[in-house]
Amino acid sequence: GQQVMQIPQYQHVQEGEDFTTYCNSSTTLSNIQWYKQRPGGHPVFLIQLVKSGEVKKQKRLTFQFGEAKKNSSLHITATQTTDVGTYFCAGNRRNSGGSNYKLTFGKGTLLTVNP
Amino acid sequence: KAGVTQTPRYLIKTRGQQVTLSCSPISGHRSVSWYQQTPGQGLQFLFEYFSETQRNKGNFPGRFSGRQFSNSRSEMNVSTLELGDSALYLCASSLASLAGVETQYFGPGTRLLVL
């Protein structure tokens, strides 16, 4: 079945350093979504990328979707303590029957920030 | 709009028992998905319901089942509980469309502990 691999599993940074998490799918995706889960909270939607090579920015966060629509990355510039949490990517693709879509989450990257 | 609500929030059961968890989606959302979250396995997809029909299913044993009612509320049931079923169970609703799985709006989750 489809797999979505996400690395690294953990990342600890000093406040002000940059952070990047990478997501790779074994199959071509229709689109990819990113979520953030704060400690003790639930995942919250950040963004969706649809087009090949798409780049979107949200303040200090930059999201990219690969040309082949199989990989994606989230980059945070100058991390802050408020960035702490687990970042998940979720790949969306048609299921084998082609009748509807299925969303598969990566295992997430836990980011901790030392103030 | 009220968010996704899940009941109960916490639950303690013993091995062999069964449990039913409830999820009320955001008003107007017709798709409800269930996920199991554990520290080691991340977010694992259980199933998705749309218009009272199971549209997608993850790789969980038959002890895990669900249903959706005409008002889009959903329940999931786990029979013959095992220690390994201890987890945070998250429900997510979305508008859902033929264009793919839309943004997932997660509820706060039900934390299940099996003793």
XYZ file of N, CA and C in Angstrom:
690
model
N 0.815 -1.205 0.000
C 0.000 0.000 0.000
C 0.851 1.258 0.000
N 0.179 2.363 -0.106
C 0.906 3.623 -0.139
C 1.585 3.876 1.195
N 2.827 4.378 1.109
C 3.534 4.772 2.314
C 3.962 6.219 2.193
N 3.876 6.902 3.310
C 4.382 8.272 3.375
C 5.422 8.311 4.479
N 6.664 8.525 4.079
C 7.771 8.530 5.025
C 8.128 9.965 5.364
N 8.376 10.197 6.643
C 8.696 11.550 7.073
C 9.958 11.508 7.920
N 10.879 12.389 7.630
C 12.119 12.492 8.402
C 12.460 13.948 8.668
N 13.190 14.225 9.760
C 13.570 13.275 10.793
C 12.408 12.988 11.732
N 12.575 12.021 12.607
C 11.526 11.704 13.561
C 11.503 12.751 14.674
N 12.699 13.201 15.047
C 12.845 14.222 16.094
C 13.847 15.268 15.624
N 13.647 16.488 16.080
C 14.609 17.551 15.807
C 14.599 18.530 16.973
N 15.780 18.734 17.553
C 15.896 19.702 18.645
C 16.763 20.843 18.147
N 16.301 22.064 18.300
C 17.056 23.223 17.820
C 17.121 24.286 18.905
N 18.072 25.171 18.734
C 18.134 26.362 19.578
C 17.200 27.396 18.964
N 16.569 28.171 19.797
C 15.692 29.216 19.293
C 16.470 30.107 18.325
N 15.871 30.388 17.185
C 16.539 31.201 16.186
C 17.128 30.385 15.047
N 17.342 29.096 15.288
C 17.847 28.231 14.218
C 16.710 27.850 13.276
N 17.097 27.394 12.088
C 16.099 26.944 11.121
C 15.784 25.468 11.328
N 14.658 25.048 10.771
C 14.199 23.652 10.903
C 13.546 23.217 9.592
N 13.822 21.979 9.201
C 13.178 21.431 8.004
C 12.754 19.992 8.250
N 11.560 19.654 7.814
C 11.090 18.278 7.833
C 10.716 17.880 6.410
N 10.995 16.610 6.076
C 10.815 16.129 4.714
C 9.822 14.978 4.681
N 9.092 14.950 3.605
C 8.057 13.947 3.435
C 8.219 13.303 2.058
N 8.205 11.957 2.003
C 8.338 11.254 0.728
C 7.267 10.188 0.598
N 6.656 10.161 -0.584
C 5.619 9.177 -0.848
C 6.130 8.140 -1.853
N 5.648 6.915 -1.697
C 6.024 5.860 -2.638
C 5.242 5.978 -3.941
N 4.180 6.756 -3.933
C 3.375 6.939 -5.141
C 3.113 8.427 -5.377
N 2.730 8.748 -6.583
C 2.413 10.132 -6.926
C 1.153 10.563 -6.186
N 1.197 11.761 -5.658
C 0.085 12.266 -4.862
C -0.762 13.252 -5.653
N -2.017 13.323 -5.318
C -2.893 14.352 -5.886
C -2.594 15.685 -5.211
N -2.422 15.637 -3.928
C -2.025 16.826 -3.184
C -1.435 16.396 -1.854
N -0.883 17.331 -1.122
C -0.317 17.020 0.178
C -0.756 18.089 1.168
N -1.037 17.639 2.368
C -1.452 18.540 3.428
C -0.432 18.494 4.560
N -0.336 19.593 5.302
C 0.536 19.657 6.474
C -0.288 20.052 7.690
N 0.021 19.390 8.798
C -0.666 19.637 10.052
C 0.352 19.850 11.161
N -0.078 20.579 12.208
C 0.766 20.757 13.388
C -0.022 20.318 14.613
N 0.637 19.565 15.473
C 0.006 19.132 16.712
C 0.860 19.613 17.876
N 0.300 20.496 18.671
C 1.005 20.960 19.862
C 0.957 19.866 20.920
N 1.905 19.849 21.845
C 1.895 18.841 22.916
C 0.571 18.859 23.658
N -0.059 17.691 23.768
C -1.338 17.583 24.460
C -2.529 18.016 23.627
N -2.291 18.433 22.407
C -3.384 18.908 21.561
C -3.715 17.944 20.439
N -4.470 18.419 19.478
C -4.827 17.608 18.345
C -4.278 18.253 17.070
N -4.124 17.475 15.993
C -3.572 18.048 14.759
C -4.438 19.178 14.230
N -3.759 20.218 13.768
C -4.444 21.370 13.191
C -3.893 21.601 11.792
N -4.774 21.771 10.845
C -4.401 21.964 9.449
C -3.584 23.236 9.266
N -2.492 23.112 8.502
C -1.676 24.276 8.191
C -1.887 24.728 6.749
N -1.740 23.775 5.811
C -1.763 24.173 4.405
C -1.958 22.948 3.510
N -2.385 23.185 2.285
C -2.480 22.133 1.276
C -1.753 22.587 0.014
N -0.957 21.709 -0.553
C -0.254 21.971 -1.804
C -0.813 21.041 -2.870
N -1.070 21.593 -4.045
C -1.734 20.815 -5.092
C -0.898 20.691 -6.364
N -0.241 21.756 -6.743
C 0.447 21.787 -8.038
C 1.886 21.315 -7.938
N 2.349 20.692 -8.975
C 3.733 20.258 -9.080
C 4.671 21.454 -8.916
N 5.649 21.334 -8.013
C 6.615 22.404 -7.805
C 6.097 23.582 -7.009
N 4.918 23.453 -6.454
C 4.295 24.570 -5.736
C 5.072 24.940 -4.478
N 5.165 26.230 -4.217
C 5.786 26.754 -2.996
C 4.813 27.738 -2.364
N 4.564 27.536 -1.083
C 3.684 28.454 -0.361
C 4.360 28.903 0.922
N 4.077 30.137 1.318
C 4.682 30.656 2.545
C 3.602 31.138 3.496
N 3.862 30.865 4.778
C 3.036 31.396 5.844
C 4.008 31.980 6.865
N 4.225 33.278 6.795
C 5.149 33.970 7.704
C 6.523 33.272 7.644
N 6.954 32.646 8.711
C 8.273 32.010 8.736
C 8.262 30.578 8.188
N 7.103 30.077 7.789
C 6.991 28.705 7.294
C 6.943 28.705 5.769
N 7.758 27.838 5.159
C 7.764 27.671 3.711
C 7.492 26.217 3.384
N 6.502 25.993 2.540
C 6.103 24.641 2.152
C 6.398 24.453 0.677
N 6.948 23.269 0.344
C 7.235 22.969 -1.056
C 6.650 21.623 -1.427
N 6.217 21.517 -2.675
C 5.729 20.260 -3.235
C 6.630 19.928 -4.420
N 7.169 18.727 -4.445
C 8.122 18.365 -5.459
C 7.542 18.330 -6.865
N 8.435 18.395 -7.849
C 8.011 18.405 -9.252
C 7.258 17.123 -9.615
N 7.709 16.011 -9.047
C 7.067 14.726 -9.339
C 5.861 14.460 -8.440
N 5.543 15.390 -7.578
C 4.427 15.249 -6.643
C 4.567 13.987 -5.797
N 5.816 13.695 -5.421
C 6.051 12.556 -4.533
C 6.715 12.984 -3.240
N 7.191 14.216 -3.172
C 7.845 14.654 -1.948
C 7.475 16.087 -1.626
N 7.682 16.411 -0.360
C 7.337 17.748 0.113
C 8.226 18.094 1.293
N 8.327 19.375 1.580
C 9.103 19.801 2.739
C 8.446 20.997 3.399
N 8.729 21.100 4.691
C 8.301 22.256 5.480
C 9.552 22.832 6.118
N 9.783 24.103 5.876
C 10.956 24.775 6.424
C 10.501 25.925 7.311
N 11.042 25.963 8.522
C 10.748 27.072 9.431
C 12.018 27.891 9.611
N 11.919 29.146 9.351
C 13.057 30.061 9.511
C 13.035 30.660 10.910
N 14.210 30.704 11.533
C 14.333 31.343 12.848
C 13.263 30.859 13.817
N 13.387 29.611 14.232
C 12.369 29.001 15.086
C 12.156 29.789 16.373
N 10.922 29.676 16.869
C 10.549 30.282 18.144
C 9.983 29.185 19.028
N 9.879 29.456 20.319
C 9.362 28.432 21.235
C 7.919 28.068 20.910
N 7.207 28.967 20.272
C 5.819 28.682 19.876
C 5.730 27.679 18.720
N 6.870 27.382 18.096
C 6.867 26.411 16.994
C 6.914 24.969 17.486
N 7.103 24.789 18.787
C 7.199 23.434 19.347
C 5.955 22.621 19.022
N 6.180 21.382 18.626
C 5.065 20.487 18.336
C 5.492 19.427 17.335
N 4.529 18.633 16.928
C 4.789 17.605 15.925
C 4.166 18.042 14.617
N 4.957 17.988 13.561
C 4.500 18.392 12.233
C 4.269 17.144 11.383
N 3.072 17.015 10.878
C 2.700 15.866 10.056
C 2.447 16.292 8.622
N 2.913 15.479 7.707
C 2.461 15.628 6.324
C 1.414 14.549 6.083
N 0.550 14.776 5.125
C -0.491 13.803 4.789
C -0.670 13.810 3.276
N -0.402 12.669 2.678
C -0.500 12.559 1.228
C -1.884 12.099 0.796
N -2.419 12.733 -0.196
C -3.764 12.458 -0.673
C -3.663 11.847 -2.071
N -4.245 10.699 -2.277
C -4.227 10.102 -3.613
C -5.478 9.283 -3.821
N -5.765 9.026 -5.104
C -6.906 8.171 -5.422
C -6.603 6.761 -4.967
N -7.618 6.078 -4.466
C -7.388 4.684 -4.072
C -7.338 3.806 -5.312
N -7.054 2.537 -5.120
C -6.801 1.643 -6.255
C -8.005 1.525 -7.178
N -9.192 1.659 -6.615
C -10.386 1.570 -7.444
C -10.636 2.830 -8.243
N -9.968 3.906 -7.858
C -10.112 5.159 -8.573
C -11.380 5.913 -8.255
N -12.170 5.397 -7.335
C -13.465 6.019 -7.089
C -13.391 7.123 -6.048
N -12.462 7.049 -5.175
C -12.350 8.127 -4.202
C -10.915 8.221 -3.695
N -10.719 9.124 -2.779
C -9.379 9.455 -2.343
C -9.097 8.899 -0.957
N -7.798 8.792 -0.677
C -7.377 8.327 0.640
C -6.230 9.216 1.123
N -6.304 9.602 2.372
C -5.290 10.458 2.977
C -4.408 9.603 3.874
N -3.102 9.654 3.653
C -2.165 8.871 4.455
C -1.199 9.810 5.156
N -1.141 9.701 6.479
C -0.277 10.561 7.271
C 1.117 9.967 7.418
N 2.114 10.847 7.410
C 3.450 10.454 7.820
C 3.471 10.328 9.335
N 4.566 9.798 9.899
C 4.638 9.598 11.340
C 4.946 10.882 12.101
N 5.293 11.927 11.375
C 5.498 13.213 12.015
C 6.920 13.472 12.449
N 7.240 14.740 12.597
C 8.531 15.177 13.138
C 8.257 16.007 14.372
N 8.803 15.550 15.500
C 8.641 16.286 16.751
C 9.736 17.330 16.850
N 9.329 18.588 16.889
C 10.274 19.700 17.010
C 10.268 20.233 18.430
N 11.440 20.291 19.033
C 11.579 20.957 20.324
C 12.549 22.118 20.143
N 12.286 23.199 20.854
C 13.081 24.416 20.701
C 13.610 24.846 22.062
N 14.911 24.983 22.124
C 15.545 25.416 23.372
C 15.619 26.943 23.395
N 14.994 27.579 24.403
C 14.977 29.049 24.395
C 16.325 29.664 24.727
N -18.702 28.596 14.094
C -19.145 27.197 14.023
C -18.499 26.414 15.134
N -19.254 25.533 15.743
C -18.684 24.654 16.758
C -17.748 23.673 16.074
N -16.688 23.292 16.811
C -15.728 22.358 16.249
C -16.197 20.931 16.374
N -15.302 20.031 16.062
C -15.586 18.604 16.189
C -15.578 18.245 17.670
N -16.583 17.553 18.107
C -16.628 17.125 19.501
C -16.558 15.611 19.588
N -15.884 15.147 20.627
C -15.744 13.712 20.853
C -16.080 13.405 22.301
N -16.782 12.312 22.489
C -17.087 11.857 23.844
C -16.894 10.361 23.938
N -16.451 9.837 25.088
C -15.950 10.642 26.196
C -14.534 11.142 25.904
N -13.993 11.977 26.722
C -12.630 12.451 26.528
C -11.610 11.462 27.082
N -11.977 10.791 28.142
C -11.079 9.807 28.759
C -11.873 8.569 29.121
N -11.205 7.435 29.031
C -11.882 6.169 29.274
C -10.871 5.138 29.763
N -11.253 4.409 30.804
C -10.418 3.300 31.273
C -11.247 2.030 31.179
N -10.701 1.038 30.509
C -11.383 -0.246 30.347
C -10.406 -1.366 30.696
N -10.937 -2.553 30.837
C -10.077 -3.721 31.064
C -10.093 -4.625 29.838
N -9.086 -5.435 29.730
C -8.973 -6.358 28.598
C -10.242 -7.189 28.440
N -10.647 -7.372 27.202
C -11.819 -8.184 26.917
C -13.114 -7.384 26.830
N -13.118 -6.196 27.398
C -14.319 -5.369 27.317
C -14.442 -4.745 25.935
N -15.567 -4.112 25.706
C -15.733 -3.376 24.463
C -15.981 -1.899 24.786
N -15.779 -1.058 23.787
C -15.937 0.366 24.003
C -16.542 1.016 22.766
N -17.352 2.039 22.994
C -17.922 2.826 21.897
C -17.556 4.279 22.093
N -16.988 4.867 21.052
C -16.601 6.269 21.078
C -17.483 7.040 20.111
N -17.765 8.283 20.457
C -18.677 9.076 19.645
C -18.007 10.333 19.108
N -18.442 10.745 17.937
C -17.883 11.924 17.283
C -18.994 12.719 16.600
N -19.052 13.996 16.890
C -19.991 14.881 16.206
C -19.196 15.831 15.328
N -19.386 15.756 14.015
C -18.576 16.584 13.106
C -19.042 18.028 13.109
N -18.262 18.858 12.453
C -18.663 20.239 12.247
C -19.926 20.254 11.394
N -20.827 21.144 11.712
C -22.080 21.225 10.977
C -21.818 21.413 9.481
N -22.468 20.565 8.684
C -22.292 20.643 7.237
C -21.231 19.706 6.690
N -20.386 19.175 7.564
C -19.374 18.205 7.115
C -20.005 16.832 7.014
N -19.760 16.163 5.889
C -20.375 14.866 5.670
C -19.398 13.697 5.809
N -18.124 14.030 5.861
C -17.126 12.968 5.975
C -16.558 12.943 7.382
N -16.467 11.757 7.944
C -15.860 11.579 9.259
C -14.820 10.473 9.169
N -13.617 10.777 9.610
C -12.537 9.794 9.623
C -12.103 9.545 11.059
N -11.620 8.360 11.305
C -11.120 7.996 12.629
C -9.648 7.596 12.510
N -8.873 8.013 13.513
C -7.457 7.709 13.561
C -7.093 7.216 14.954
N -6.106 6.332 14.986
C -5.531 5.909 16.252
C -4.137 6.532 16.347
N -3.852 7.169 17.467
C -2.540 7.775 17.631
C -1.835 7.189 18.845
N -0.662 6.640 18.601
C 0.185 6.110 19.672
C 1.578 6.680 19.481
N 2.369 6.744 20.565
C 3.712 7.320 20.449
C 4.587 6.603 19.426
N 4.445 5.301 19.335
C 5.327 4.564 18.439
C 4.879 4.539 16.989
N 3.594 4.602 16.748
C 3.062 4.416 15.392
C 2.502 5.677 14.759
N 2.463 6.761 15.495
C 1.953 7.992 14.897
C 0.454 7.923 14.671
N 0.011 8.613 13.636
C -1.417 8.675 13.298
C -1.745 7.557 12.319
N -2.544 6.621 12.746
C -2.911 5.523 11.857
C -4.396 5.602 11.517
N -4.661 5.526 10.229
C -6.024 5.661 9.725
C -6.835 4.404 10.007
N -7.999 4.594 10.587
C -8.896 3.468 10.868
C -9.917 3.310 9.748
N -10.763 4.294 9.566
C -11.764 4.271 8.498
C -12.352 5.664 8.291
N -12.994 5.792 7.145
C -13.676 7.028 6.805
C -15.110 6.730 6.419
N -16.027 7.533 6.888
C -17.430 7.393 6.531
C -17.902 8.638 5.814
N -18.706 8.413 4.808
C -19.291 9.501 4.029
C -20.712 9.101 3.690
N -21.647 9.951 4.039
C -23.069 9.655 3.787
C -23.439 8.257 4.266
N -23.063 7.964 5.476
C -23.434 6.715 6.173
C -22.769 5.470 5.597
N -21.827 5.646 4.679
C -21.157 4.510 4.049
C -19.666 4.563 4.343
N -19.096 3.403 4.620
C -17.657 3.363 4.825
C -16.984 3.501 3.472
N -16.193 4.559 3.311
C -15.616 4.849 2.008
C -14.162 4.378 1.920
N -13.464 4.385 3.018
C -12.080 3.947 3.071
C -11.852 3.200 4.367
N -10.899 2.283 4.324
C -10.622 1.500 5.521
C -9.129 1.306 5.668
N -8.636 1.404 6.880
C -7.225 1.160 7.143
C -6.985 -0.310 7.434
N -5.785 -0.601 7.915
C -5.392 -1.995 8.154
C -5.534 -2.383 9.620
N -6.719 -2.335 10.110
C -6.990 -2.725 11.489
C -7.863 -3.969 11.498
N -7.751 -4.780 12.573
C -8.555 -6.004 12.637
C -10.041 -5.699 12.739
N -10.828 -6.736 12.509
C -12.270 -6.578 12.507
C -12.856 -6.167 13.844
N -12.040 -6.220 14.910
C -12.528 -5.782 16.222
C -12.864 -4.281 16.211
N -12.287 -3.581 15.259
C -12.544 -2.146 15.113
C -13.631 -1.947 14.065
N -14.687 -1.312 14.459
C -15.774 -1.067 13.512
C -16.327 0.329 13.749
N -17.106 0.776 12.800
C -17.679 2.106 12.940
C -18.986 2.206 12.202
N -19.622 3.334 12.386
C -20.828 3.618 11.612
C -21.068 5.123 11.628
N -21.884 5.542 10.688
C -22.240 6.948 10.611
C -23.746 7.056 10.503
N -24.297 8.027 11.175
C -25.737 8.217 11.185
C -26.149 9.260 10.149
N -27.437 9.391 9.960
C -27.930 10.299 8.920
C -27.584 11.760 9.206
N -27.327 12.080 10.471
C -26.945 13.469 10.805
C -25.425 13.650 10.776
N -24.715 12.677 10.219
C -23.259 12.660 10.045
C -22.495 12.319 11.323
N -23.165 12.257 12.448
C -22.472 11.817 13.668
C -21.954 10.407 13.457
N -20.832 10.107 14.096
C -20.235 8.796 13.878
C -19.860 8.162 15.209
N -19.856 6.867 15.219
C -19.380 6.105 16.367
C -18.362 5.084 15.886
N -17.394 4.803 16.756
C -16.530 3.667 16.484
C -16.575 2.736 17.684
N -16.468 1.464 17.400
C -16.562 0.447 18.427
C -15.319 -0.434 18.379
N -14.803 -0.741 19.546
C -13.703 -1.698 19.620
C -14.149 -2.815 20.547
N -14.179 -4.025 20.036
C -14.602 -5.160 20.858
C -13.373 -5.923 21.342
N -13.568 -6.702 22.380
C -12.507 -7.547 22.939
C -11.191 -6.761 23.052
N -11.237 -5.752 23.879
C -10.098 -4.849 24.005
C -8.818 -5.578 24.398
N -7.708 -5.101 23.818
C -6.374 -5.610 24.150
C -5.551 -4.446 24.703
N -4.493 -4.812 25.442
C -3.655 -3.772 26.038
C -3.134 -2.809 24.976
N -2.821 -3.332 23.812
C -2.268 -2.527 22.724
C -3.251 -1.548 22.113
N -4.501 -1.632 22.524
C -5.499 -0.682 22.005
C -5.455 0.641 22.753
N -4.662 0.705 23.817
C -4.506 1.959 24.550
C -3.912 3.012 23.619
N -4.621 4.106 23.467
C -4.200 5.110 22.490
C -5.108 6.321 22.591
N -4.740 7.335 21.825
C -5.612 8.494 21.625
C -6.373 8.253 20.327
N -7.681 8.251 20.389
C -8.500 8.049 19.194
C -9.040 9.396 18.744
N -8.649 9.761 17.551
C -9.011 11.057 17.001
C -10.046 10.904 15.900
N -10.996 11.788 15.941
C -12.002 11.857 14.892
C -11.736 13.142 14.118
N -11.927 13.084 12.816
C -11.740 14.283 11.993
C -12.887 14.387 11.004
N -13.399 15.570 10.821
C -14.459 15.740 9.824
C -13.958 16.630 8.697
N -14.575 16.476 7.556
C -14.227 17.303 6.416
C -15.447 17.446 5.524
N -15.404 18.467 4.671
C -16.502 18.676 3.740
C -16.579 17.528 2.764
N -15.421 17.077 2.301
C -15.289 15.981 1.340
C -15.892 16.361 -0.002
N -15.195 15.989 -1.033
C -15.691 16.266 -2.380
C -15.022 15.294 -3.336
N -15.445 15.334 -4.581
C -14.836 14.465 -5.572
C -13.408 14.895 -5.891
N -13.035 16.098 -5.473
C -11.691 16.616 -5.760
C -10.659 16.013 -4.826
N -11.103 15.279 -3.844
C -10.146 14.673 -2.941
C -10.555 14.845 -1.501
N -9.756 14.305 -0.637
C -10.040 14.453 0.785
C -9.709 15.876 1.189
N -10.687 16.556 1.691
C -10.496 17.955 2.059
C -9.787 18.059 3.390
N -9.558 19.289 3.802
C -8.924 19.558 5.091
C -9.614 18.792 6.190
N -8.816 18.143 7.015
C -9.327 17.397 8.155
C -9.374 18.311 9.375
N -10.553 18.393 9.987
C -10.697 19.159 11.222
C -10.810 18.143 12.350
N -9.798 18.130 13.186
C -9.730 17.114 14.225
C -10.448 17.545 15.501
N -11.029 16.549 16.170
C -11.571 16.757 17.491
C -10.470 16.607 18.526
N -10.799 16.810 19.801
C -9.795 16.735 20.866
C -9.336 15.315 21.169
N -10.105 14.340 20.707
C -9.711 12.950 20.913
C -10.299 12.325 22.162
N -10.321 11.013 22.155
C -10.677 10.218 23.335
C -9.444 9.421 23.713
N -9.000 9.620 24.933
C -7.830 8.859 25.392
C -8.302 7.601 26.086
N -7.980 6.461 25.493
C -8.411 5.160 26.001
C -7.238 4.440 26.645
N -7.462 3.991 27.856
C -6.464 3.199 28.563
C -7.060 1.837 28.846
N -6.385 0.789 28.391
C -6.839 -0.573 28.614
C -5.925 -1.225 29.634
N -6.522 -1.690 30.724
C -5.734 -2.306 31.812
C -5.876 -3.821 31.815
